Amino acid sequence: MEQNAKNGHDRRSFLTNMTLSTGVLTLGLPMVTGGVESAAAAEGKYDFDTPYNRIGTDSVKWDSVIRSENMTNIVAGMGIADLDFKCAPAITAALRKRITHENWGYLDMGSPGPTAFKQGLIDWNRKRYGITNINPSLMGISTGVHDGIIATMKAYCPPGSKVLMATPIYNGFYGDVKVTNTVAEESLMKFTNGRYEIDWEDFERRMTPDVKVSILCNPQNPVGRAWTKEELTKYGELCLKHKIIVLSDEIHCDFISKGQKYTPFSSLDNKDVVNNSITYKSASKSFSLAGMKCAWFFTTNPEIFKVTAANNRASLNTLGMISMQAAYAGGGDWMTQCASYLSDNQDFLNSYIKSNIPMIKVGNRQEATYLGWLDTTQVADRIGAKKMADEANKTAEDAAAKMGTDYSGAAAMVTRTKATPELMVEHWFAKNANVQINPGTSFGLGGQNHMRMNIGTSRKTLKAALDSMSASLKKLG
Ligand SMILES: Cc1ncc(COP(=O)(O)O)c(C=O)c1O
């Protein structure tokens, strides 16, 4: 059994005995893995308010943080982007049904393939977002969104070529750049009137012939923009002009805050712009099925499809496909209510911070996603985060020098192997508030002085986390 170094207990008993400092969640409950309730919605309303205990399931969001930060108390893991809720009942029902057939041999996913599966994805996107140009023969299934993106990159991006991105941007894209041996070309966004906007002059200036693709995050993780039709059109037209293919990652599209709109890149009026793009989607973010590993991509351009499909070797899993199909077929109401709940969480986060945590700054309420983007410049100053990071790097550099290894560079910042003030802020909140949030520097250029906070949780847990962060900062005097 894995040992908890600090406590000297085996991990299971450590978790079972541990009490959460707020009492929001009670440990010692049956483990989540023990069974999922048949959560039929009471009067058509799903329960997002009751905290659901994920501890003890080897979740990255809670368990790995408890381990990596050596926590003996936890109020909330608010890092990696998945949801704390029980999944939509339609998913559990479909999985239950399938496991009664006790054979797990190879699944048919090839051509002509599972037409009901593909039709489910098409129907969801047509009904909810009016996307009418998804051609089943130009859509592919991939293990994850990353796998689809990497497949296209392998076709179009020779090693050493550049990948244009407006930053700060989802840290996982830097991993895609790394495995394809390409180079990130970062265009820093402007923060204007409380929200991030692309700096068009800078963006176009970076469109040199060695840039082959641009990864667009629509809507945007971590800054929460729901890009407008005008912005996306401008993005697409510039890319077309400079022969850069748009890879549009739309995994966050189901989380649009109230009063905002999701504009699918594939729905833009200019068909040449659309033909110069490919879109990647999944139910994994929307329905918290990330561990199920199933995603898909589509394009209107047969050539882009052909080369992407040729590089896509999906390792799909039966339960992943079943859960995604069930989510789209029967999870519509759940999703609508979940997105509404999380939009209210965005309001709650913004007003709580503005009224109670003067040391942290936020912009306008995020337009999309269930992520908050916090300016923690003052926190870093107050806790001496820069000095802490310098000291940690010095120690690591000395150790690396002794072993003859290199310890430097921007990539190390993104992969968090190099200490940054933001990483120190992460450790500080874990230690002093029992809350984990993500350091902004892992989101590339522009992530300095920021932290990302996942608010895809019950309002009680969100409030407990904010209360605890606020109290820890007040202690600084
Ligand atoms: C923008 C974006 N793309 C892709 C992913 C991960 O996708 P997958 O797990 O399907 O590869 C995430 C997860 O946080 C994300 O935020």
CSV table of C-alpha atoms and ligand atoms in Angstrom, one decimal:
chain,number,residue,atom,x,y,z
A,1,MET,CA,0.0,0.0,0.0
A,2,GLU,CA,1.1,3.5,-0.7
A,3,GLN,CA,2.5,5.2,2.3
A,4,ASN,CA,1.6,8.7,3.4
A,5,ALA,CA,5.1,10.0,4.2
A,6,LYS,CA,4.0,12.7,6.6
A,7,ASN,CA,1.7,10.7,8.7
A,8,GLY,CA,3.2,7.2,8.4
A,9,HIS,CA,-0.3,5.8,7.8
A,10,ASP,CA,-1.4,3.7,4.8
A,11,ARG,CA,-3.3,6.0,2.5
A,12,ARG,CA,-6.8,4.4,2.8
A,13,SER,CA,-6.8,4.7,6.6
A,14,PHE,CA,-5.3,8.1,6.5
A,15,LEU,CA,-8.2,9.2,4.2
A,16,THR,CA,-10.9,7.5,6.2
A,17,ASN,CA,-9.7,9.0,9.5
A,18,MET,CA,-9.2,12.4,8.2
A,19,THR,CA,-11.7,15.2,8.8
A,20,LEU,CA,-12.2,18.0,6.4
A,21,SER,CA,-11.7,21.3,8.2
A,22,THR,CA,-15.0,22.9,7.1
A,23,GLY,CA,-17.1,19.8,7.7
A,24,VAL,CA,-18.6,20.4,4.2
A,25,LEU,CA,-17.8,16.9,3.3
A,26,THR,CA,-17.8,14.0,5.7
A,27,LEU,CA,-15.2,11.4,5.3
A,28,GLY,CA,-15.9,7.9,6.4
A,29,LEU,CA,-18.8,7.8,4.1
A,30,PRO,CA,-18.9,4.8,1.7
A,31,MET,CA,-16.5,5.4,-1.0
A,32,VAL,CA,-17.9,6.8,-4.2
A,33,THR,CA,-16.6,3.8,-6.1
A,34,GLY,CA,-18.9,1.7,-4.0
A,35,GLY,CA,-22.0,2.6,-6.1
A,36,VAL,CA,-23.8,5.5,-7.6
A,37,GLU,CA,-27.3,6.4,-6.5
A,38,SER,CA,-30.0,6.3,-9.1
A,39,ALA,CA,-30.2,10.0,-9.0
A,40,ALA,CA,-33.6,10.7,-10.6
A,41,ALA,CA,-34.2,14.4,-10.6
A,42,ALA,CA,-36.7,15.4,-8.0
A,43,GLU,CA,-39.4,17.3,-9.9
A,44,GLY,CA,-37.1,17.6,-12.8
A,45,LYS,CA,-34.5,19.4,-10.8
A,46,TYR,CA,-31.0,17.9,-10.4
A,47,ASP,CA,-29.1,18.3,-7.2
A,48,PHE,CA,-25.8,20.2,-7.6
A,49,ASP,CA,-26.0,21.6,-4.1
A,50,THR,CA,-25.1,18.5,-2.1
A,51,PRO,CA,-21.3,18.1,-2.0
A,52,TYR,CA,-20.3,14.7,-3.4
A,53,ASN,CA,-17.3,13.2,-1.7
A,54,ARG,CA,-14.7,12.1,-4.3
A,55,ILE,CA,-11.9,11.5,-1.8
A,56,GLY,CA,-10.5,8.0,-1.9
A,57,THR,CA,-11.2,7.5,-5.6
A,58,ASP,CA,-7.7,8.4,-6.8
A,59,SER,CA,-9.1,11.6,-8.4
A,60,VAL,CA,-6.5,14.1,-9.6
A,61,LYS,CA,-8.6,17.0,-8.3
A,62,TRP,CA,-8.7,15.8,-4.7
A,63,ASP,CA,-6.5,12.7,-4.0
A,64,SER,CA,-3.5,13.6,-6.0
A,65,VAL,CA,-3.5,17.1,-4.4
A,66,ILE,CA,-3.7,15.6,-0.9
A,67,ARG,CA,-0.7,13.5,-1.8
A,68,SER,CA,1.4,16.1,-3.6
A,69,GLU,CA,0.8,18.9,-1.1
A,70,ASN,CA,1.0,16.5,1.9
A,71,MET,CA,-2.3,17.8,3.2
A,72,THR,CA,-3.7,16.6,6.4
A,73,ASN,CA,-6.9,18.7,5.9
A,74,ILE,CA,-8.5,19.6,2.7
A,75,VAL,CA,-11.3,22.1,2.1
A,76,ALA,CA,-11.3,21.8,-1.7
A,77,GLY,CA,-9.2,20.7,-4.6
A,78,MET,CA,-10.0,23.4,-7.2
A,79,GLY,CA,-7.4,22.7,-9.8
A,80,ILE,CA,-7.8,20.2,-12.7
A,81,ALA,CA,-10.9,20.9,-14.8
A,82,ASP,CA,-13.4,18.3,-14.0
A,83,LEU,CA,-16.7,18.5,-12.1
A,84,ASP,CA,-17.4,17.4,-8.5
A,85,PHE,CA,-21.0,16.4,-9.3
A,86,LYS,CA,-22.6,13.0,-9.7
A,87,CYS,CA,-22.8,12.4,-13.4
A,88,ALA,CA,-26.1,12.7,-15.3
A,89,PRO,CA,-28.4,9.7,-14.4
A,90,ALA,CA,-28.7,8.7,-18.0
A,91,ILE,CA,-25.0,7.9,-18.1
A,92,THR,CA,-25.2,5.7,-15.0
A,93,ALA,CA,-28.3,3.9,-16.3
A,94,ALA,CA,-26.5,3.1,-19.6
A,95,LEU,CA,-23.4,1.9,-17.9
A,96,ARG,CA,-25.4,-0.2,-15.5
A,97,LYS,CA,-27.2,-1.8,-18.4
A,98,ARG,CA,-24.0,-2.6,-20.3
A,99,ILE,CA,-22.2,-4.2,-17.4
A,100,THR,CA,-24.9,-6.8,-17.1
A,101,HIS,CA,-23.5,-8.2,-20.3
A,102,GLU,CA,-20.3,-9.7,-19.0
A,103,ASN,CA,-18.1,-9.7,-22.1
A,104,TRP,CA,-15.6,-6.9,-22.9
A,105,GLY,CA,-14.3,-7.9,-26.3
A,106,TYR,CA,-13.4,-5.5,-29.1
A,107,LEU,CA,-16.0,-2.9,-29.9
A,108,ASP,CA,-17.0,-1.9,-33.4
A,109,MET,CA,-15.9,1.6,-34.0
A,110,GLY,CA,-14.6,1.5,-37.5
A,111,SER,CA,-16.3,2.3,-40.8
A,112,PRO,CA,-19.3,2.2,-41.3
A,113,GLY,CA,-19.0,2.0,-37.5
A,114,PRO,CA,-21.6,2.7,-34.8
A,115,THR,CA,-23.9,5.0,-36.6
A,116,ALA,CA,-26.1,5.6,-33.6
A,117,PHE,CA,-23.0,6.9,-31.7
A,118,LYS,CA,-22.1,9.4,-34.5
A,119,GLN,CA,-25.7,10.4,-35.0
A,120,GLY,CA,-26.0,11.2,-31.3
A,121,LEU,CA,-23.1,13.7,-31.6
A,122,ILE,CA,-24.6,15.2,-34.7
A,123,ASP,CA,-28.0,15.6,-33.1
A,124,TRP,CA,-26.7,17.2,-29.9
A,125,ASN,CA,-24.8,19.8,-31.9
A,126,ARG,CA,-27.7,20.5,-34.3
A,127,LYS,CA,-30.3,20.8,-31.6
A,128,ARG,CA,-28.3,22.8,-29.1
A,129,TYR,CA,-26.1,24.9,-31.3
A,130,GLY,CA,-27.6,24.8,-34.8
A,131,ILE,CA,-24.5,23.2,-36.2
A,132,THR,CA,-25.8,21.7,-39.5
A,133,ASN,CA,-22.6,20.9,-41.4
A,134,ILE,CA,-21.3,17.8,-39.5
A,135,ASN,CA,-20.9,15.2,-42.2
A,136,PRO,CA,-20.6,11.7,-40.6
A,137,SER,CA,-18.0,10.7,-43.2
A,138,LEU,CA,-15.8,13.7,-42.1
A,139,MET,CA,-15.9,13.0,-38.4
A,140,GLY,CA,-13.5,10.9,-36.4
A,141,ILE,CA,-13.5,9.4,-33.0
A,142,SER,CA,-10.4,9.9,-30.9
A,143,THR,CA,-9.3,8.8,-27.4
A,144,GLY,CA,-9.2,12.4,-26.2
A,145,VAL,CA,-9.3,15.9,-27.6
A,146,HIS,CA,-5.5,16.0,-27.4
A,147,ASP,CA,-5.2,12.9,-29.5
A,148,GLY,CA,-7.2,14.6,-32.3
A,149,ILE,CA,-5.2,17.8,-32.1
A,150,ILE,CA,-1.9,15.9,-32.2
A,151,ALA,CA,-3.1,13.8,-35.2
A,152,THR,CA,-3.7,17.0,-37.2
A,153,MET,CA,-0.5,18.6,-36.0
A,154,LYS,CA,1.5,15.5,-37.1
A,155,ALA,CA,0.1,16.0,-40.6
A,156,TYR,CA,0.7,19.7,-40.9
A,157,CYS,CA,3.5,20.7,-38.5
A,158,PRO,CA,7.0,19.6,-39.4
A,159,PRO,CA,9.4,19.4,-36.4
A,160,GLY,CA,10.5,22.9,-35.5
A,161,SER,CA,7.6,24.7,-37.1
A,162,LYS,CA,5.5,27.0,-35.0
A,163,VAL,CA,2.0,26.8,-33.4
A,164,LEU,CA,0.3,30.1,-32.9
A,165,MET,CA,-1.8,30.6,-29.8
A,166,ALA,CA,-3.3,33.6,-28.1
A,167,THR,CA,-2.2,33.4,-24.5
A,168,PRO,CA,-2.6,32.7,-21.6
A,169,ILE,CA,-4.1,29.5,-22.9
A,170,TYR,CA,-4.9,25.9,-21.7
A,171,ASN,CA,-1.7,24.4,-20.5
A,172,GLY,CA,-2.3,21.0,-22.1
A,173,PHE,CA,-1.6,22.6,-25.5
A,174,TYR,CA,2.0,23.0,-24.5
A,175,GLY,CA,2.1,19.2,-24.1
A,176,ASP,CA,0.8,18.8,-27.7
A,177,VAL,CA,3.5,21.2,-28.9
A,178,LYS,CA,6.1,19.2,-27.0
A,179,VAL,CA,5.1,15.7,-28.4
A,180,THR,CA,5.0,17.0,-32.0
A,181,ASN,CA,8.4,18.7,-31.6
A,182,THR,CA,7.0,22.0,-32.6
A,183,VAL,CA,7.4,25.5,-31.0
A,184,ALA,CA,4.7,27.6,-29.3
A,185,GLU,CA,4.4,31.1,-30.8
A,186,GLU,CA,2.6,33.0,-28.1
A,187,SER,CA,0.6,36.1,-28.8
A,188,LEU,CA,-0.2,37.8,-25.5
A,189,MET,CA,-3.8,38.9,-25.2
A,190,LYS,CA,-4.7,42.4,-23.9
A,191,PHE,CA,-6.8,42.8,-20.8
A,192,THR,CA,-9.3,45.5,-21.8
A,193,ASN,CA,-12.4,46.7,-19.9
A,194,GLY,CA,-12.3,43.7,-17.6
A,195,ARG,CA,-11.8,41.0,-20.2
A,196,TYR,CA,-9.2,39.5,-22.4
A,197,GLU,CA,-9.0,40.3,-26.1
A,198,ILE,CA,-6.7,39.2,-28.9
A,199,ASP,CA,-4.1,41.8,-29.7
A,200,TRP,CA,-4.7,41.6,-33.5
A,201,GLU,CA,-1.6,43.5,-34.5
A,202,ASP,CA,0.6,41.2,-32.5
A,203,PHE,CA,-1.3,38.1,-33.6
A,204,GLU,CA,-0.8,38.9,-37.3
A,205,ARG,CA,2.8,40.0,-36.9
A,206,ARG,CA,3.5,36.5,-35.6
A,207,MET,CA,2.0,34.8,-38.6
A,208,THR,CA,5.4,34.0,-40.3
A,209,PRO,CA,5.7,31.2,-42.9
A,210,ASP,CA,6.9,28.7,-40.3
A,211,VAL,CA,3.6,28.9,-38.5
A,212,LYS,CA,1.5,26.1,-39.8
A,213,VAL,CA,-1.5,25.9,-37.4
A,214,SER,CA,-3.1,27.9,-34.8
A,215,ILE,CA,-4.8,26.3,-31.8
A,216,LEU,CA,-7.9,28.2,-30.8
A,217,CYS,CA,-9.6,27.6,-27.5
A,218,ASN,CA,-13.3,28.3,-28.1
A,219,PRO,CA,-14.6,29.1,-25.5
A,220,GLN,CA,-11.3,30.0,-23.8
A,221,ASN,CA,-9.7,28.2,-20.9
A,222,PRO,CA,-8.5,29.8,-18.6
A,223,VAL,CA,-9.7,33.4,-19.3
A,224,GLY,CA,-13.3,32.4,-19.9
A,225,ARG,CA,-14.0,34.2,-23.1
A,226,ALA,CA,-17.0,33.2,-25.2
A,227,TRP,CA,-15.5,34.5,-28.5
A,228,THR,CA,-17.9,36.5,-30.6
A,229,LYS,CA,-18.7,35.8,-34.2
A,230,GLU,CA,-16.8,38.9,-35.2
A,231,GLU,CA,-13.7,37.9,-33.3
A,232,LEU,CA,-13.8,34.3,-34.7
A,233,THR,CA,-14.2,35.6,-38.2
A,234,LYS,CA,-11.3,37.9,-37.9
A,235,TYR,CA,-9.2,35.1,-36.4
A,236,GLY,CA,-10.2,32.8,-39.2
A,237,GLU,CA,-9.6,35.3,-42.0
A,238,LEU,CA,-6.1,36.2,-40.8
A,239,CYS,CA,-5.3,32.5,-40.6
A,240,LEU,CA,-6.6,31.9,-44.0
A,241,LYS,CA,-4.7,34.8,-45.4
A,242,HIS,CA,-1.4,33.4,-44.0
A,243,LYS,CA,-2.1,29.8,-44.8
A,244,ILE,CA,-2.5,28.7,-41.2
A,245,ILE,CA,-5.0,26.0,-40.4
A,246,VAL,CA,-7.3,26.7,-37.4
A,247,LEU,CA,-7.5,23.9,-34.9
A,248,SER,CA,-10.6,24.8,-32.8
A,249,ASP,CA,-10.9,23.1,-29.5
A,250,GLU,CA,-14.5,23.5,-28.4
A,251,ILE,CA,-14.5,21.1,-25.4
A,252,HIS,CA,-15.8,23.9,-23.1
A,253,CYS,CA,-18.7,24.8,-25.4
A,254,ASP,CA,-21.5,23.6,-23.1
A,255,PHE,CA,-20.6,26.0,-20.3
A,256,ILE,CA,-21.7,29.4,-21.4
A,257,SER,CA,-22.6,31.9,-18.7
A,258,LYS,CA,-26.0,33.5,-18.7
A,259,GLY,CA,-26.4,36.2,-21.3
A,260,GLN,CA,-23.5,34.9,-23.4
A,261,LYS,CA,-23.3,32.8,-26.5
A,262,TYR,CA,-21.2,30.0,-27.9
A,263,THR,CA,-20.3,30.5,-31.5
A,264,PRO,CA,-19.1,27.3,-33.2
A,265,PHE,CA,-16.1,28.1,-35.5
A,266,SER,CA,-17.7,25.8,-38.1
A,267,SER,CA,-20.8,28.0,-38.1
A,268,LEU,CA,-19.1,31.1,-39.4
A,269,ASP,CA,-20.5,32.6,-42.6
A,270,ASN,CA,-17.3,32.6,-44.6
A,271,LYS,CA,-17.1,29.0,-45.9
A,272,ASP,CA,-13.5,29.4,-46.9
A,273,VAL,CA,-12.6,30.2,-43.3
A,274,VAL,CA,-14.6,27.2,-42.1
A,275,ASN,CA,-12.9,24.9,-44.7
A,276,ASN,CA,-9.6,26.0,-43.3
A,277,SER,CA,-10.4,24.5,-39.9
A,278,ILE,CA,-11.1,21.4,-37.9
A,279,THR,CA,-13.1,21.3,-34.6
A,280,TYR,CA,-12.5,19.0,-31.7
A,281,LYS,CA,-15.2,18.2,-29.1
A,282,SER,CA,-16.0,15.8,-26.4
A,283,ALA,CA,-18.6,15.2,-23.7
A,284,SER,CA,-15.7,14.7,-21.3
A,285,LYS,CA,-15.7,18.3,-20.0
A,286,SER,CA,-19.5,18.8,-20.1
A,287,PHE,CA,-20.4,15.6,-18.3
A,288,SER,CA,-17.2,15.0,-16.4
A,289,LEU,CA,-16.3,11.9,-18.3
A,290,ALA,CA,-12.6,12.8,-18.6
A,291,GLY,CA,-11.5,9.4,-17.2
A,292,MET,CA,-13.6,7.6,-19.8
A,293,LYS,CA,-11.4,8.7,-22.7
A,294,CYS,CA,-13.6,9.4,-25.7
A,295,ALA,CA,-13.7,12.5,-28.0
A,296,TRP,CA,-14.2,13.4,-31.6
A,297,PHE,CA,-13.4,15.8,-34.4
A,298,PHE,CA,-15.0,17.0,-37.5
A,299,THR,CA,-14.2,19.3,-40.5
A,300,THR,CA,-15.8,20.3,-43.7
A,301,ASN,CA,-12.5,19.9,-45.5
A,302,PRO,CA,-12.0,16.3,-46.8
A,303,GLU,CA,-8.2,16.8,-47.0
A,304,ILE,CA,-7.9,17.9,-43.4
A,305,PHE,CA,-10.1,15.0,-42.4
A,306,LYS,CA,-8.1,12.5,-44.4
A,307,VAL,CA,-4.7,13.4,-43.0
A,308,THR,CA,-6.0,13.8,-39.4
A,309,ALA,CA,-7.7,10.4,-39.6
A,310,ALA,CA,-4.6,8.9,-41.0
A,311,ASN,CA,-2.7,10.0,-37.9
A,312,ASN,CA,-5.4,9.2,-35.4
A,313,ARG,CA,-5.0,5.7,-33.8
A,314,ALA,CA,-7.8,5.8,-31.3
A,315,SER,CA,-7.6,3.5,-28.3
A,316,LEU,CA,-11.2,3.6,-27.4
A,317,ASN,CA,-12.9,1.9,-24.6
A,318,THR,CA,-16.4,0.5,-24.6
A,319,LEU,CA,-17.6,2.3,-21.5
A,320,GLY,CA,-16.2,5.6,-22.8
A,321,MET,CA,-18.3,5.3,-26.0
A,322,ILE,CA,-21.4,4.2,-24.1
A,323,SER,CA,-21.2,7.0,-21.6
A,324,MET,CA,-20.7,9.7,-24.3
A,325,GLN,CA,-23.6,8.4,-26.3
A,326,ALA,CA,-25.8,8.2,-23.2
A,327,ALA,CA,-24.8,11.7,-22.2
A,328,TYR,CA,-25.8,13.3,-25.5
A,329,ALA,CA,-28.9,11.1,-25.8
A,330,GLY,CA,-30.3,11.6,-22.3
A,331,GLY,CA,-28.3,14.3,-20.5
A,332,GLY,CA,-29.7,17.4,-22.1
A,333,ASP,CA,-31.7,18.7,-19.1
A,334,TRP,CA,-28.9,17.8,-16.7
A,335,MET,CA,-26.5,19.8,-18.8
A,336,THR,CA,-28.7,22.8,-19.1
A,337,GLN,CA,-29.2,22.9,-15.3
A,338,CYS,CA,-25.5,22.2,-14.6
A,339,ALA,CA,-24.4,25.1,-16.9
A,340,SER,CA,-26.9,27.4,-15.2
A,341,TYR,CA,-25.7,26.4,-11.8
A,342,LEU,CA,-22.1,27.0,-12.8
A,343,SER,CA,-22.9,30.4,-14.3
A,344,ASP,CA,-24.3,31.3,-10.9
A,345,ASN,CA,-21.1,30.0,-9.4
A,346,GLN,CA,-19.3,32.5,-11.6
A,347,ASP,CA,-21.4,35.3,-10.3
A,348,PHE,CA,-20.8,34.1,-6.7
A,349,LEU,CA,-17.1,33.9,-7.2
A,350,ASN,CA,-16.8,37.4,-8.6
A,351,SER,CA,-19.0,39.1,-6.1
A,352,TYR,CA,-17.4,37.2,-3.2
A,353,ILE,CA,-13.9,38.2,-4.2
A,354,LYS,CA,-14.8,41.8,-4.9
A,355,SER,CA,-16.5,42.2,-1.5
A,356,ASN,CA,-14.3,40.0,0.7
A,357,ILE,CA,-10.8,39.4,-0.7
A,358,PRO,CA,-9.3,42.7,-1.5
A,359,MET,CA,-5.9,41.1,-2.1
A,360,ILE,CA,-7.2,39.2,-5.1
A,361,LYS,CA,-8.5,40.9,-8.3
A,362,VAL,CA,-10.9,39.6,-10.9
A,363,GLY,CA,-12.1,41.0,-14.2
A,364,ASN,CA,-15.7,40.8,-15.4
A,365,ARG,CA,-17.6,37.6,-14.6
A,366,GLN,CA,-16.2,34.8,-16.9
A,367,GLU,CA,-18.3,34.5,-20.1
A,368,ALA,CA,-17.8,30.7,-20.3
A,369,THR,CA,-16.2,27.7,-18.6
A,370,TYR,CA,-16.3,26.8,-15.0
A,371,LEU,CA,-13.0,28.3,-14.3
A,372,GLY,CA,-12.1,31.5,-12.5
A,373,TRP,CA,-9.0,33.5,-13.4
A,374,LEU,CA,-7.6,35.4,-10.4
A,375,ASP,CA,-5.0,38.1,-10.3
A,376,THR,CA,-2.9,37.3,-7.2
A,377,THR,CA,-0.1,39.8,-7.6
A,378,GLN,CA,-0.7,41.2,-4.1
A,379,VAL,CA,-0.8,37.8,-2.5
A,380,ALA,CA,2.5,36.9,-4.1
A,381,ASP,CA,4.0,40.1,-2.8
A,382,ARG,CA,2.7,39.7,0.7
A,383,ILE,CA,3.9,36.1,1.1
A,384,GLY,CA,7.3,36.8,-0.5
A,385,ALA,CA,6.6,34.3,-3.3
A,386,LYS,CA,9.4,35.5,-5.6
A,387,LYS,CA,12.0,35.0,-2.9
A,388,MET,CA,10.6,31.5,-2.1
A,389,ALA,CA,10.7,30.6,-5.8
A,390,ASP,CA,14.3,31.9,-6.2
A,391,GLU,CA,15.4,29.8,-3.2
A,392,ALA,CA,13.6,26.7,-4.5
A,393,ASN,CA,15.2,27.1,-7.9
A,394,LYS,CA,18.6,27.6,-6.5
A,395,THR,CA,18.3,24.4,-4.5
A,396,ALA,CA,17.1,22.5,-7.5
A,397,GLU,CA,19.7,24.1,-9.8
A,398,ASP,CA,22.4,23.1,-7.4
A,399,ALA,CA,21.1,19.5,-7.2
A,400,ALA,CA,20.7,19.4,-11.1
A,401,ALA,CA,24.2,20.7,-11.6
A,402,LYS,CA,25.6,18.0,-9.3
A,403,MET,CA,23.8,15.4,-11.5
A,404,GLY,CA,24.8,17.2,-14.7
A,405,THR,CA,21.2,17.9,-15.8
A,406,ASP,CA,19.7,21.1,-17.1
A,407,TYR,CA,17.1,23.0,-15.1
A,408,SER,CA,16.0,26.0,-17.0
A,409,GLY,CA,13.7,27.4,-19.7
A,410,ALA,CA,10.1,28.3,-20.3
A,411,ALA,CA,9.0,24.7,-20.9
A,412,ALA,CA,10.0,24.0,-17.3
A,413,MET,CA,7.7,26.7,-16.1
A,414,VAL,CA,4.8,25.3,-18.0
A,415,THR,CA,5.5,21.8,-16.8
A,416,ARG,CA,5.9,23.1,-13.3
A,417,THR,CA,9.3,21.7,-12.9
A,418,LYS,CA,10.7,25.2,-12.4
A,419,ALA,CA,9.5,27.1,-9.3
A,420,THR,CA,7.6,30.3,-10.0
A,421,PRO,CA,6.0,32.7,-7.6
A,422,GLU,CA,2.7,31.3,-8.8
A,423,LEU,CA,3.7,27.8,-7.8
A,424,MET,CA,4.6,29.2,-4.4
A,425,VAL,CA,1.2,30.8,-4.2
A,426,GLU,CA,-0.3,27.4,-5.0
A,427,HIS,CA,1.7,25.8,-2.2
A,428,TRP,CA,0.9,28.6,0.2
A,429,PHE,CA,-2.9,28.3,-0.3
A,430,ALA,CA,-2.7,24.5,0.0
A,431,LYS,CA,-0.8,24.9,3.3
A,432,ASN,CA,-2.6,27.8,4.8
A,433,ALA,CA,-6.2,27.5,3.4
A,434,ASN,CA,-6.3,23.8,2.6
A,435,VAL,CA,-7.4,24.8,-0.9
A,436,GLN,CA,-5.6,23.9,-4.1
A,437,ILE,CA,-5.7,26.1,-7.2
A,438,ASN,CA,-3.5,26.1,-10.4
A,439,PRO,CA,-0.6,28.4,-11.0
A,440,GLY,CA,-1.1,30.8,-13.9
A,441,THR,CA,2.4,30.3,-15.3
A,442,SER,CA,1.4,26.9,-16.5
A,443,PHE,CA,-0.9,28.6,-19.0
A,444,GLY,CA,2.0,30.2,-20.8
A,445,LEU,CA,2.8,33.9,-21.5
A,446,GLY,CA,0.5,36.2,-19.5
A,447,GLY,CA,-0.1,33.6,-16.8
A,448,GLN,CA,2.3,35.4,-14.4
A,449,ASN,CA,0.6,36.8,-11.3
A,450,HIS,CA,-2.5,34.7,-11.9
A,451,MET,CA,-4.1,31.6,-10.6
A,452,ARG,CA,-6.8,29.4,-12.1
A,453,MET,CA,-9.6,28.2,-9.9
A,454,ASN,CA,-12.0,25.4,-10.9
A,455,ILE,CA,-15.5,26.3,-9.6
A,456,GLY,CA,-17.2,23.2,-11.0
A,457,THR,CA,-18.4,22.2,-7.5
A,458,SER,CA,-21.3,22.7,-5.1
A,459,ARG,CA,-21.8,26.3,-3.9
A,460,LYS,CA,-21.1,25.1,-0.4
A,461,THR,CA,-17.7,23.8,-1.3
A,462,LEU,CA,-17.0,27.0,-3.3
A,463,LYS,CA,-18.0,29.2,-0.4
A,464,ALA,CA,-16.0,27.1,2.0
A,465,ALA,CA,-12.9,27.4,-0.2
A,466,LEU,CA,-13.3,31.2,-0.5
A,467,ASP,CA,-13.9,31.6,3.2
A,468,SER,CA,-10.8,29.6,3.9
A,469,MET,CA,-8.7,31.6,1.4
A,470,SER,CA,-10.0,34.8,2.8
A,471,ALA,CA,-9.3,33.8,6.4
A,472,SER,CA,-5.8,32.7,5.5
A,473,LEU,CA,-5.0,36.1,3.9
A,474,LYS,CA,-6.5,38.0,6.8
A,475,LYS,CA,-4.0,36.3,9.1
A,476,LEU,CA,-1.3,38.1,7.1
A,477,GLY,CA,-2.6,41.3,8.7
B,1,LIG,C1,-9.4,23.3,-23.7
B,1,LIG,C2,-9.1,21.9,-23.3
B,1,LIG,N1,-8.9,21.0,-24.3
B,1,LIG,C3,-8.7,19.6,-24.0
B,1,LIG,C4,-8.7,19.2,-22.7
B,1,LIG,C5,-8.5,17.7,-22.4
B,1,LIG,O1,-9.1,16.9,-23.3
B,1,LIG,P1,-8.9,15.3,-23.4
B,1,LIG,O2,-8.9,14.9,-22.0
B,1,LIG,O3,-10.2,14.9,-24.1
B,1,LIG,O4,-7.7,15.0,-24.2
B,1,LIG,C6,-9.0,20.1,-21.7
B,1,LIG,C7,-9.1,19.6,-20.3
B,1,LIG,O5,-9.0,20.4,-19.3
B,1,LIG,C8,-9.2,21.4,-22.0
B,1,LIG,O6,-9.5,22.3,-21.0
